[in-house]
């Protein structure tokens, strides 16, 4: 019976409280000012949990900032000044300023988007491969080691070139700009030079 009496008393008080809160003359609780009753410099785990770790203590330093309902006096003065300046501007002038600001913002956005597109295209151009590594390796091997070149000689190049024949061996395979250079120490058997590269003698196979 004592428990039932206490439960009936609590139920009646809760019903009365609900009626008071739901009454039309009762102001909303969200519009009421919170007054701190206990301030402590010690760490409060409950406040840490409720604020997700943002407020570790509820002390004299953090209360004015967290329970502030008005901005700083300096900010209030700036807002008043801005409101006064805005009231002085006519609607036509304000509309022109709005259009000018919108135009500047749109131009700035176009420039930013253009720069982004150019940077993306430049990155694609840099990443794109403009040569074939296989062809490059084949050319280097052909020039340096003669790999893949034909062993056939032009007609008339198999015989030894005499010193008295200035025109023999000077033109090989119809290529212009190739010059016959005599080798030192072998005057009887002069070997043709192609752009500084010594040609093989007649009795040896081409390398």
PDB file of N, CA and C in Angstrom, residues 88-190:
ATOM      1  N   UNK A  88      20.407  53.426 -45.864  1.00  0.00           N
ATOM      2  CA  UNK A  88      20.616  54.651 -46.639  1.00  0.00           C
ATOM      3  C   UNK A  88      20.599  54.399 -48.143  1.00  0.00           C
ATOM      4  N   UNK A  89      20.843  53.173 -48.575  1.00  0.00           N
ATOM      5  CA  UNK A  89      20.924  52.859 -50.005  1.00  0.00           C
ATOM      6  C   UNK A  89      19.518  52.695 -50.566  1.00  0.00           C
ATOM      7  N   UNK A  90      19.282  53.308 -51.724  1.00  0.00           N
ATOM      8  CA  UNK A  90      17.978  53.179 -52.381  1.00  0.00           C
ATOM      9  C   UNK A  90      17.848  51.792 -53.016  1.00  0.00           C
ATOM     10  N   UNK A  91      16.619  51.360 -53.266  1.00  0.00           N
ATOM     11  CA  UNK A  91      16.441  50.018 -53.863  1.00  0.00           C
ATOM     12  C   UNK A  91      17.096  49.874 -55.232  1.00  0.00           C
ATOM     13  N   UNK A  92      17.081  50.938 -56.053  1.00  0.00           N
ATOM     14  CA  UNK A  92      17.715  50.838 -57.374  1.00  0.00           C
ATOM     15  C   UNK A  92      19.224  50.627 -57.260  1.00  0.00           C
ATOM     16  N   UNK A  93      19.834  51.423 -56.383  1.00  0.00           N
ATOM     17  CA  UNK A  93      21.285  51.284 -56.202  1.00  0.00           C
ATOM     18  C   UNK A  93      21.614  49.908 -55.635  1.00  0.00           C
ATOM     19  N   UNK A  94      20.806  49.455 -54.699  1.00  0.00           N
ATOM     20  CA  UNK A  94      21.042  48.132 -54.126  1.00  0.00           C
ATOM     21  C   UNK A  94      20.918  47.039 -55.188  1.00  0.00           C
ATOM     22  N   UNK A  95      19.927  47.172 -56.090  1.00  0.00           N
ATOM     23  CA  UNK A  95      19.767  46.181 -57.153  1.00  0.00           C
ATOM     24  C   UNK A  95      20.962  46.194 -58.097  1.00  0.00           C
ATOM     25  N   UNK A  96      21.475  47.392 -58.425  1.00  0.00           N
ATOM     26  CA  UNK A  96      22.651  47.476 -59.294  1.00  0.00           C
ATOM     27  C   UNK A  96      23.865  46.827 -58.635  1.00  0.00           C
ATOM     28  N   UNK A  97      24.033  47.083 -57.341  1.00  0.00           N
ATOM     29  CA  UNK A  97      25.163  46.484 -56.636  1.00  0.00           C
ATOM     30  C   UNK A  97      25.030  44.953 -56.594  1.00  0.00           C
ATOM     31  N   UNK A  98      23.805  44.476 -56.424  1.00  0.00           N
ATOM     32  CA  UNK A  98      23.596  43.029 -56.415  1.00  0.00           C
ATOM     33  C   UNK A  98      23.938  42.427 -57.775  1.00  0.00           C
ATOM     34  N   UNK A  99      23.507  43.075 -58.852  1.00  0.00           N
ATOM     35  CA  UNK A  99      23.816  42.574 -60.189  1.00  0.00           C
ATOM     36  C   UNK A  99      25.318  42.592 -60.460  1.00  0.00           C
ATOM     37  N   UNK A 100      25.968  43.690 -60.033  1.00  0.00           N
ATOM     38  CA  UNK A 100      27.417  43.767 -60.226  1.00  0.00           C
ATOM     39  C   UNK A 100      28.142  42.671 -59.454  1.00  0.00           C
ATOM     40  N   UNK A 101      27.703  42.426 -58.224  1.00  0.00           N
ATOM     41  CA  UNK A 101      28.331  41.372 -57.430  1.00  0.00           C
ATOM     42  C   UNK A 101      28.097  39.994 -58.047  1.00  0.00           C
ATOM     43  N   UNK A 102      26.880  39.759 -58.537  1.00  0.00           N
ATOM     44  CA  UNK A 102      26.592  38.478 -59.182  1.00  0.00           C
ATOM     45  C   UNK A 102      27.444  38.285 -60.439  1.00  0.00           C
ATOM     46  N   UNK A 103      27.636  39.378 -61.198  1.00  0.00           N
ATOM     47  CA  UNK A 103      28.458  39.283 -62.406  1.00  0.00           C
ATOM     48  C   UNK A 103      29.911  38.963 -62.058  1.00  0.00           C
ATOM     49  N   UNK A 104      30.423  39.631 -61.026  1.00  0.00           N
ATOM     50  CA  UNK A 104      31.798  39.358 -60.610  1.00  0.00           C
ATOM     51  C   UNK A 104      31.950  37.915 -60.139  1.00  0.00           C
ATOM     52  N   UNK A 105      30.970  37.434 -59.387  1.00  0.00           N
ATOM     53  CA  UNK A 105      31.036  36.046 -58.904  1.00  0.00           C
ATOM     54  C   UNK A 105      30.975  35.049 -60.061  1.00  0.00           C
ATOM     55  N   UNK A 106      30.111  35.309 -61.042  1.00  0.00           N
ATOM     56  CA  UNK A 106      30.013  34.396 -62.186  1.00  0.00           C
ATOM     57  C   UNK A 106      31.309  34.400 -63.005  1.00  0.00           C
ATOM     58  N   UNK A 107      31.914  35.583 -63.211  1.00  0.00           N
ATOM     59  CA  UNK A 107      33.185  35.632 -63.937  1.00  0.00           C
ATOM     60  C   UNK A 107      34.280  34.879 -63.184  1.00  0.00           C
ATOM     61  N   UNK A 108      34.286  35.048 -61.862  1.00  0.00           N
ATOM     62  CA  UNK A 108      35.289  34.352 -61.070  1.00  0.00           C
ATOM     63  C   UNK A 108      35.098  32.837 -61.141  1.00  0.00           C
ATOM     64  N   UNK A 109      33.849  32.388 -61.099  1.00  0.00           N
ATOM     65  CA  UNK A 109      33.583  30.963 -61.204  1.00  0.00           C
ATOM     66  C   UNK A 109      33.988  30.418 -62.579  1.00  0.00           C
ATOM     67  N   UNK A 110      33.756  31.195 -63.635  1.00  0.00           N
ATOM     68  CA  UNK A 110      34.171  30.760 -64.973  1.00  0.00           C
ATOM     69  C   UNK A 110      35.689  30.628 -65.068  1.00  0.00           C
ATOM     70  N   UNK A 111      36.407  31.603 -64.493  1.00  0.00           N
ATOM     71  CA  UNK A 111      37.867  31.524 -64.518  1.00  0.00           C
ATOM     72  C   UNK A 111      38.374  30.311 -63.750  1.00  0.00           C
ATOM     73  N   UNK A 112      37.758  30.063 -62.602  1.00  0.00           N
ATOM     74  CA  UNK A 112      38.195  28.922 -61.805  1.00  0.00           C
ATOM     75  C   UNK A 112      37.931  27.613 -62.544  1.00  0.00           C
ATOM     76  N   UNK A 113      36.741  27.487 -63.130  1.00  0.00           N
ATOM     77  CA  UNK A 113      36.430  26.263 -63.876  1.00  0.00           C
ATOM     78  C   UNK A 113      37.350  26.112 -65.092  1.00  0.00           C
ATOM     79  N   UNK A 114      37.679  27.230 -65.766  1.00  0.00           N
ATOM     80  CA  UNK A 114      38.584  27.162 -66.913  1.00  0.00           C
ATOM     81  C   UNK A 114      39.973  26.696 -66.484  1.00  0.00           C
ATOM     82  N   UNK A 115      40.454  27.244 -65.357  1.00  0.00           N
ATOM     83  CA  UNK A 115      41.763  26.822 -64.871  1.00  0.00           C
ATOM     84  C   UNK A 115      41.758  25.334 -64.508  1.00  0.00           C
ATOM     85  N   UNK A 116      40.666  24.862 -63.920  1.00  0.00           N
ATOM     86  CA  UNK A 116      40.591  23.449 -63.579  1.00  0.00           C
ATOM     87  C   UNK A 116      40.603  22.578 -64.828  1.00  0.00           C
ATOM     88  N   UNK A 117      39.837  23.003 -65.852  1.00  0.00           N
ATOM     89  CA  UNK A 117      39.838  22.217 -67.097  1.00  0.00           C
ATOM     90  C   UNK A 117      41.213  22.199 -67.743  1.00  0.00           C
ATOM     91  N   UNK A 118      41.895  23.363 -67.768  1.00  0.00           N
ATOM     92  CA  UNK A 118      43.218  23.410 -68.375  1.00  0.00           C
ATOM     93  C   UNK A 118      44.220  22.559 -67.611  1.00  0.00           C
ATOM     94  N   UNK A 119      44.134  22.592 -66.291  1.00  0.00           N
ATOM     95  CA  UNK A 119      45.058  21.782 -65.500  1.00  0.00           C
ATOM     96  C   UNK A 119      44.811  20.297 -65.719  1.00  0.00           C
ATOM     97  N   UNK A 120      43.527  19.920 -65.827  1.00  0.00           N
ATOM     98  CA  UNK A 120      43.224  18.507 -66.074  1.00  0.00           C
ATOM     99  C   UNK A 120      43.706  18.075 -67.461  1.00  0.00           C
ATOM    100  N   UNK A 121      43.462  18.924 -68.472  1.00  0.00           N
ATOM    101  CA  UNK A 121      43.918  18.566 -69.816  1.00  0.00           C
ATOM    102  C   UNK A 121      45.439  18.535 -69.899  1.00  0.00           C
ATOM    103  N   UNK A 122      46.106  19.480 -69.196  1.00  0.00           N
ATOM    104  CA  UNK A 122      47.567  19.465 -69.184  1.00  0.00           C
ATOM    105  C   UNK A 122      48.120  18.213 -68.528  1.00  0.00           C
ATOM    106  N   UNK A 123      47.466  17.783 -67.461  1.00  0.00           N
ATOM    107  CA  UNK A 123      47.900  16.544 -66.822  1.00  0.00           C
ATOM    108  C   UNK A 123      47.710  15.334 -67.718  1.00  0.00           C
ATOM    109  N   UNK A 124      46.596  15.324 -68.475  1.00  0.00           N
ATOM    110  CA  UNK A 124      46.380  14.213 -69.404  1.00  0.00           C
ATOM    111  C   UNK A 124      47.414  14.213 -70.516  1.00  0.00           C
ATOM    112  N   UNK A 125      47.760  15.438 -71.013  1.00  0.00           N
ATOM    113  CA  UNK A 125      48.778  15.512 -72.061  1.00  0.00           C
ATOM    114  C   UNK A 125      50.136  15.044 -71.555  1.00  0.00           C
ATOM    115  N   UNK A 126      50.456  15.383 -70.313  1.00  0.00           N
ATOM    116  CA  UNK A 126      51.748  14.958 -69.781  1.00  0.00           C
ATOM    117  C   UNK A 126      51.791  13.452 -69.560  1.00  0.00           C
ATOM    118  N   UNK A 127      50.675  12.887 -69.146  1.00  0.00           N
ATOM    119  CA  UNK A 127      50.653  11.454 -68.894  1.00  0.00           C
ATOM    120  C   UNK A 127      50.557  10.628 -70.175  1.00  0.00           C
ATOM    121  N   UNK A 128      50.105  11.236 -71.270  1.00  0.00           N
ATOM    122  CA  UNK A 128      49.948  10.487 -72.510  1.00  0.00           C
ATOM    123  C   UNK A 128      51.316  10.219 -73.136  1.00  0.00           C
ATOM    124  N   UNK A 129      51.553   8.980 -73.524  1.00  0.00           N
ATOM    125  CA  UNK A 129      52.828   8.595 -74.115  1.00  0.00           C
ATOM    126  C   UNK A 129      52.833   8.946 -75.594  1.00  0.00           C
ATOM    127  N   UNK A 130      53.872   9.676 -76.025  1.00  0.00           N
ATOM    128  CA  UNK A 130      53.940  10.174 -77.394  1.00  0.00           C
ATOM    129  C   UNK A 130      54.952   9.416 -78.240  1.00  0.00           C
ATOM    130  N   UNK A 131      55.476   8.296 -77.764  1.00  0.00           N
ATOM    131  CA  UNK A 131      56.429   7.528 -78.556  1.00  0.00           C
ATOM    132  C   UNK A 131      56.229   6.050 -78.252  1.00  0.00           C
ATOM    133  N   UNK A 132      56.810   5.232 -79.129  1.00  0.00           N
ATOM    134  CA  UNK A 132      56.737   3.789 -78.969  1.00  0.00           C
ATOM    135  C   UNK A 132      58.091   3.291 -78.475  1.00  0.00           C
ATOM    136  N   UNK A 133      58.151   2.734 -77.273  1.00  0.00           N
ATOM    137  CA  UNK A 133      59.467   2.297 -76.755  1.00  0.00           C
ATOM    138  C   UNK A 133      60.112   1.225 -77.619  1.00  0.00           C
ATOM    139  N   UNK A 134      59.318   0.353 -78.232  1.00  0.00           N
ATOM    140  CA  UNK A 134      59.893  -0.700 -79.075  1.00  0.00           C
ATOM    141  C   UNK A 134      60.604  -0.105 -80.286  1.00  0.00           C
ATOM    142  N   UNK A 135      59.953   0.885 -80.942  1.00  0.00           N
ATOM    143  CA  UNK A 135      60.598   1.528 -82.087  1.00  0.00           C
ATOM    144  C   UNK A 135      61.869   2.261 -81.676  1.00  0.00           C
ATOM    145  N   UNK A 136      61.835   2.918 -80.535  1.00  0.00           N
ATOM    146  CA  UNK A 136      63.018   3.639 -80.067  1.00  0.00           C
ATOM    147  C   UNK A 136      64.169   2.684 -79.800  1.00  0.00           C
ATOM    148  N   UNK A 137      63.882   1.567 -79.147  1.00  0.00           N
ATOM    149  CA  UNK A 137      64.939   0.585 -78.884  1.00  0.00           C
ATOM    150  C   UNK A 137      65.482  -0.007 -80.182  1.00  0.00           C
ATOM    151  N   UNK A 138      64.587  -0.238 -81.174  1.00  0.00           N
ATOM    152  CA  UNK A 138      65.052  -0.779 -82.463  1.00  0.00           C
ATOM    153  C   UNK A 138      65.963   0.206 -83.177  1.00  0.00           C
ATOM    154  N   UNK A 139      65.626   1.494 -83.142  1.00  0.00           N
ATOM    155  CA  UNK A 139      66.474   2.501 -83.783  1.00  0.00           C
ATOM    156  C   UNK A 139      67.825   2.611 -83.096  1.00  0.00           C
ATOM    157  N   UNK A 140      67.834   2.596 -81.764  1.00  0.00           N
ATOM    158  CA  UNK A 140      69.102   2.689 -81.037  1.00  0.00           C
ATOM    159  C   UNK A 140      69.976   1.475 -81.330  1.00  0.00           C
ATOM    160  N   UNK A 141      69.368   0.279 -81.364  1.00  0.00           N
ATOM    161  CA  UNK A 141      70.140  -0.925 -81.658  1.00  0.00           C
ATOM    162  C   UNK A 141      70.678  -0.902 -83.084  1.00  0.00           C
ATOM    163  N   UNK A 142      69.900  -0.373 -84.042  1.00  0.00           N
ATOM    164  CA  UNK A 142      70.363  -0.317 -85.425  1.00  0.00           C
ATOM    165  C   UNK A 142      71.508   0.668 -85.590  1.00  0.00           C
ATOM    166  N   UNK A 143      71.419   1.820 -84.932  1.00  0.00           N
ATOM    167  CA  UNK A 143      72.476   2.824 -85.084  1.00  0.00           C
ATOM    168  C   UNK A 143      73.734   2.417 -84.341  1.00  0.00           C
ATOM    169  N   UNK A 144      73.595   1.888 -83.131  1.00  0.00           N
ATOM    170  CA  UNK A 144      74.775   1.596 -82.320  1.00  0.00           C
ATOM    171  C   UNK A 144      75.429   0.281 -82.690  1.00  0.00           C
ATOM    172  N   UNK A 145      74.625  -0.774 -82.949  1.00  0.00           N
ATOM    173  CA  UNK A 145      75.186  -2.101 -83.174  1.00  0.00           C
ATOM    174  C   UNK A 145      74.881  -2.662 -84.557  1.00  0.00           C
ATOM    175  N   UNK A 146      74.136  -1.961 -85.387  1.00  0.00           N
ATOM    176  CA  UNK A 146      73.809  -2.452 -86.717  1.00  0.00           C
ATOM    177  C   UNK A 146      72.821  -3.597 -86.708  1.00  0.00           C
ATOM    178  N   UNK A 147      72.041  -3.697 -85.651  1.00  0.00           N
ATOM    179  CA  UNK A 147      71.094  -4.801 -85.540  1.00  0.00           C
ATOM    180  C   UNK A 147      69.953  -4.605 -86.525  1.00  0.00           C
ATOM    181  N   UNK A 148      69.662  -5.675 -87.321  1.00  0.00           N
ATOM    182  CA  UNK A 148      68.558  -5.629 -88.256  1.00  0.00           C
ATOM    183  C   UNK A 148      68.886  -5.028 -89.608  1.00  0.00           C
ATOM    184  N   UNK A 149      70.135  -4.596 -89.818  1.00  0.00           N
ATOM    185  CA  UNK A 149      70.523  -4.026 -91.111  1.00  0.00           C
ATOM    186  C   UNK A 149      70.896  -5.139 -92.081  1.00  0.00           C
ATOM    187  N   UNK A 150      70.754  -4.867 -93.363  1.00  0.00           N
ATOM    188  CA  UNK A 150      71.033  -5.863 -94.396  1.00  0.00           C
ATOM    189  C   UNK A 150      72.535  -5.993 -94.607  1.00  0.00           C
ATOM    190  N   UNK A 151      73.002  -7.234 -94.928  1.00  0.00           N
ATOM    191  CA  UNK A 151      74.421  -7.483 -95.191  1.00  0.00           C
ATOM    192  C   UNK A 151      74.797  -7.272 -96.652  1.00  0.00           C
ATOM    193  N   UNK A 152      73.849  -6.996 -97.515  1.00  0.00           N
ATOM    194  CA  UNK A 152      74.146  -6.844 -98.937  1.00  0.00           C
ATOM    195  C   UNK A 152      74.890  -5.537 -99.184  1.00  0.00           C
ATOM    196  N   UNK A 153      75.915  -5.631-100.095  1.00  0.00           N
ATOM    197  CA  UNK A 153      76.694  -4.445-100.436  1.00  0.00           C
ATOM    198  C   UNK A 153      76.258  -3.936-101.805  1.00  0.00           C
ATOM    199  N   UNK A 154      76.397  -2.659-102.039  1.00  0.00           N
ATOM    200  CA  UNK A 154      76.080  -2.123-103.377  1.00  0.00           C
ATOM    201  C   UNK A 154      77.038  -2.675-104.419  1.00  0.00           C
ATOM    202  N   UNK A 155      76.653  -2.639-105.686  1.00  0.00           N
ATOM    203  CA  UNK A 155      77.552  -3.149-106.757  1.00  0.00           C
ATOM    204  C   UNK A 155      78.824  -2.337-106.817  1.00  0.00           C
ATOM    205  N   UNK A 156      79.949  -3.042-107.020  1.00  0.00           N
ATOM    206  CA  UNK A 156      81.233  -2.372-107.198  1.00  0.00           C
ATOM    207  C   UNK A 156      81.937  -2.041-105.915  1.00  0.00           C
ATOM    208  N   UNK A 157      81.322  -2.294-104.770  1.00  0.00           N
ATOM    209  CA  UNK A 157      81.990  -1.953-103.521  1.00  0.00           C
ATOM    210  C   UNK A 157      82.819  -3.100-102.971  1.00  0.00           C
ATOM    211  N   UNK A 158      82.735  -4.323-103.627  1.00  0.00           N
ATOM    212  CA  UNK A 158      83.490  -5.467-103.115  1.00  0.00           C
ATOM    213  C   UNK A 158      84.964  -5.370-103.424  1.00  0.00           C
ATOM    214  N   UNK A 159      85.363  -4.722-104.548  1.00  0.00           N
ATOM    215  CA  UNK A 159      86.767  -4.617-104.919  1.00  0.00           C
ATOM    216  C   UNK A 159      87.444  -3.554-104.101  1.00  0.00           C
ATOM    217  N   UNK A 160      88.740  -3.713-103.978  1.00  0.00           N
ATOM    218  CA  UNK A 160      89.504  -2.706-103.233  1.00  0.00           C
ATOM    219  C   UNK A 160      89.579  -1.434-104.042  1.00  0.00           C
ATOM    220  N   UNK A 161      89.535  -0.348-103.362  1.00  0.00           N
ATOM    221  CA  UNK A 161      89.542   0.958-104.003  1.00  0.00           C
ATOM    222  C   UNK A 161      90.980   1.407-104.143  1.00  0.00           C
ATOM    223  N   UNK A 162      91.386   1.728-105.384  1.00  0.00           N
ATOM    224  CA  UNK A 162      92.736   2.190-105.646  1.00  0.00           C
ATOM    225  C   UNK A 162      92.850   3.676-105.344  1.00  0.00           C
ATOM    226  N   UNK A 163      94.058   4.061-105.021  1.00  0.00           N
ATOM    227  CA  UNK A 163      94.285   5.478-104.693  1.00  0.00           C
ATOM    228  C   UNK A 163      94.157   6.367-105.901  1.00  0.00           C
ATOM    229  N   UNK A 164      94.340   5.783-107.092  1.00  0.00           N
ATOM    230  CA  UNK A 164      94.256   6.596-108.285  1.00  0.00           C
ATOM    231  C   UNK A 164      92.856   6.806-108.780  1.00  0.00           C
ATOM    232  N   UNK A 165      91.893   6.180-108.169  1.00  0.00           N
ATOM    233  CA  UNK A 165      90.500   6.350-108.588  1.00  0.00           C
ATOM    234  C   UNK A 165      89.776   7.194-107.541  1.00  0.00           C
ATOM    235  N   UNK A 166      89.718   8.475-107.761  1.00  0.00           N
ATOM    236  CA  UNK A 166      89.123   9.344-106.723  1.00  0.00           C
ATOM    237  C   UNK A 166      87.623   9.168-106.619  1.00  0.00           C
ATOM    238  N   UNK A 167      86.968   8.756-107.689  1.00  0.00           N
ATOM    239  CA  UNK A 167      85.509   8.688-107.630  1.00  0.00           C
ATOM    240  C   UNK A 167      84.981   7.352-107.150  1.00  0.00           C
ATOM    241  N   UNK A 168      85.858   6.312-107.134  1.00  0.00           N
ATOM    242  CA  UNK A 168      85.382   4.975-106.768  1.00  0.00           C
ATOM    243  C   UNK A 168      85.131   4.916-105.275  1.00  0.00           C
ATOM    244  N   UNK A 169      84.018   4.372-104.932  1.00  0.00           N
ATOM    245  CA  UNK A 169      83.671   4.197-103.519  1.00  0.00           C
ATOM    246  C   UNK A 169      83.188   5.456-102.847  1.00  0.00           C
ATOM    247  N   UNK A 170      83.202   6.577-103.559  1.00  0.00           N
ATOM    248  CA  UNK A 170      82.758   7.821-102.923  1.00  0.00           C
ATOM    249  C   UNK A 170      81.250   7.861-102.817  1.00  0.00           C
ATOM    250  N   UNK A 171      80.591   7.260-103.800  1.00  0.00           N
ATOM    251  CA  UNK A 171      79.125   7.249-103.786  1.00  0.00           C
ATOM    252  C   UNK A 171      78.689   5.812-103.612  1.00  0.00           C
ATOM    253  N   UNK A 172      78.081   5.492-102.507  1.00  0.00           N
ATOM    254  CA  UNK A 172      77.654   4.124-102.207  1.00  0.00           C
ATOM    255  C   UNK A 172      76.157   4.125-102.071  1.00  0.00           C
ATOM    256  N   UNK A 173      75.525   3.259-102.839  1.00  0.00           N
ATOM    257  CA  UNK A 173      74.065   3.072-102.791  1.00  0.00           C
ATOM    258  C   UNK A 173      73.337   4.373-103.052  1.00  0.00           C
ATOM    259  N   UNK A 174      73.937   5.233-103.883  1.00  0.00           N
ATOM    260  CA  UNK A 174      73.265   6.465-104.272  1.00  0.00           C
ATOM    261  C   UNK A 174      73.127   7.471-103.155  1.00  0.00           C
ATOM    262  N   UNK A 175      73.849   7.315-102.050  1.00  0.00           N
ATOM    263  CA  UNK A 175      73.712   8.229-100.913  1.00  0.00           C
ATOM    264  C   UNK A 175      74.684   9.369-101.092  1.00  0.00           C
ATOM    265  N   UNK A 176      74.196  10.574-101.061  1.00  0.00           N
ATOM    266  CA  UNK A 176      75.044  11.757-101.188  1.00  0.00           C
ATOM    267  C   UNK A 176      75.549  12.146 -99.807  1.00  0.00           C
ATOM    268  N   UNK A 177      76.650  12.835 -99.769  1.00  0.00           N
ATOM    269  CA  UNK A 177      77.206  13.296 -98.506  1.00  0.00           C
ATOM    270  C   UNK A 177      78.108  12.274 -97.856  1.00  0.00           C
ATOM    271  N   UNK A 178      78.378  11.095 -98.476  1.00  0.00           N
ATOM    272  CA  UNK A 178      79.275  10.094 -97.926  1.00  0.00           C
ATOM    273  C   UNK A 178      80.642  10.309 -98.530  1.00  0.00           C
ATOM    274  N   UNK A 179      81.641  10.327 -97.706  1.00  0.00           N
ATOM    275  CA  UNK A 179      82.967  10.737 -98.157  1.00  0.00           C
ATOM    276  C   UNK A 179      83.962   9.613 -97.925  1.00  0.00           C
ATOM    277  N   UNK A 180      84.881   9.435 -98.915  1.00  0.00           N
ATOM    278  CA  UNK A 180      85.929   8.419 -98.805  1.00  0.00           C
ATOM    279  C   UNK A 180      87.081   9.009 -98.033  1.00  0.00           C
ATOM    280  N   UNK A 181      87.461   8.315 -96.936  1.00  0.00           N
ATOM    281  CA  UNK A 181      88.560   8.792 -96.087  1.00  0.00           C
ATOM    282  C   UNK A 181      89.602   7.704 -96.046  1.00  0.00           C
ATOM    283  N   UNK A 182      90.844   7.967 -96.450  1.00  0.00           N
ATOM    284  CA  UNK A 182      91.898   6.938 -96.403  1.00  0.00           C
ATOM    285  C   UNK A 182      92.302   6.658 -94.979  1.00  0.00           C
ATOM    286  N   UNK A 183      92.592   5.385 -94.679  1.00  0.00           N
ATOM    287  CA  UNK A 183      93.048   4.962 -93.362  1.00  0.00           C
ATOM    288  C   UNK A 183      94.557   5.064 -93.299  1.00  0.00           C
ATOM    289  N   UNK A 184      95.094   5.500 -92.214  1.00  0.00           N
ATOM    290  CA  UNK A 184      96.540   5.613 -92.039  1.00  0.00           C
ATOM    291  C   UNK A 184      97.128   4.230 -91.855  1.00  0.00           C
ATOM    292  N   UNK A 185      98.260   4.030 -92.462  1.00  0.00           N
ATOM    293  CA  UNK A 185      98.927   2.736 -92.331  1.00  0.00           C
ATOM    294  C   UNK A 185      98.503   1.721 -93.365  1.00  0.00           C
ATOM    295  N   UNK A 186      97.512   1.981 -94.172  1.00  0.00           N
ATOM    296  CA  UNK A 186      97.080   1.043 -95.213  1.00  0.00           C
ATOM    297  C   UNK A 186      96.794   1.825 -96.471  1.00  0.00           C
ATOM    298  N   UNK A 187      97.817   2.311 -97.186  1.00  0.00           N
ATOM    299  CA  UNK A 187      97.589   3.120 -98.381  1.00  0.00           C
ATOM    300  C   UNK A 187      97.094   2.290 -99.547  1.00  0.00           C
ATOM    301  N   UNK A 188      97.426   0.977 -99.567  1.00  0.00           N
ATOM    302  CA  UNK A 188      97.036   0.188-100.725  1.00  0.00           C
ATOM    303  C   UNK A 188      95.558  -0.168-100.680  1.00  0.00           C
ATOM    304  N   UNK A 189      95.036  -0.355 -99.485  1.00  0.00           N
ATOM    305  CA  UNK A 189      93.636  -0.750 -99.370  1.00  0.00           C
ATOM    306  C   UNK A 189      92.898   0.313 -98.556  1.00  0.00           C
ATOM    307  N   UNK A 190      92.324   1.222 -99.260  1.00  0.00           N
ATOM    308  CA  UNK A 190      91.563   2.282 -98.596  1.00  0.00           C
ATOM    309  C   UNK A 190      90.146   1.781 -98.362  1.00  0.00           C
TER     310      UNK A 190
END
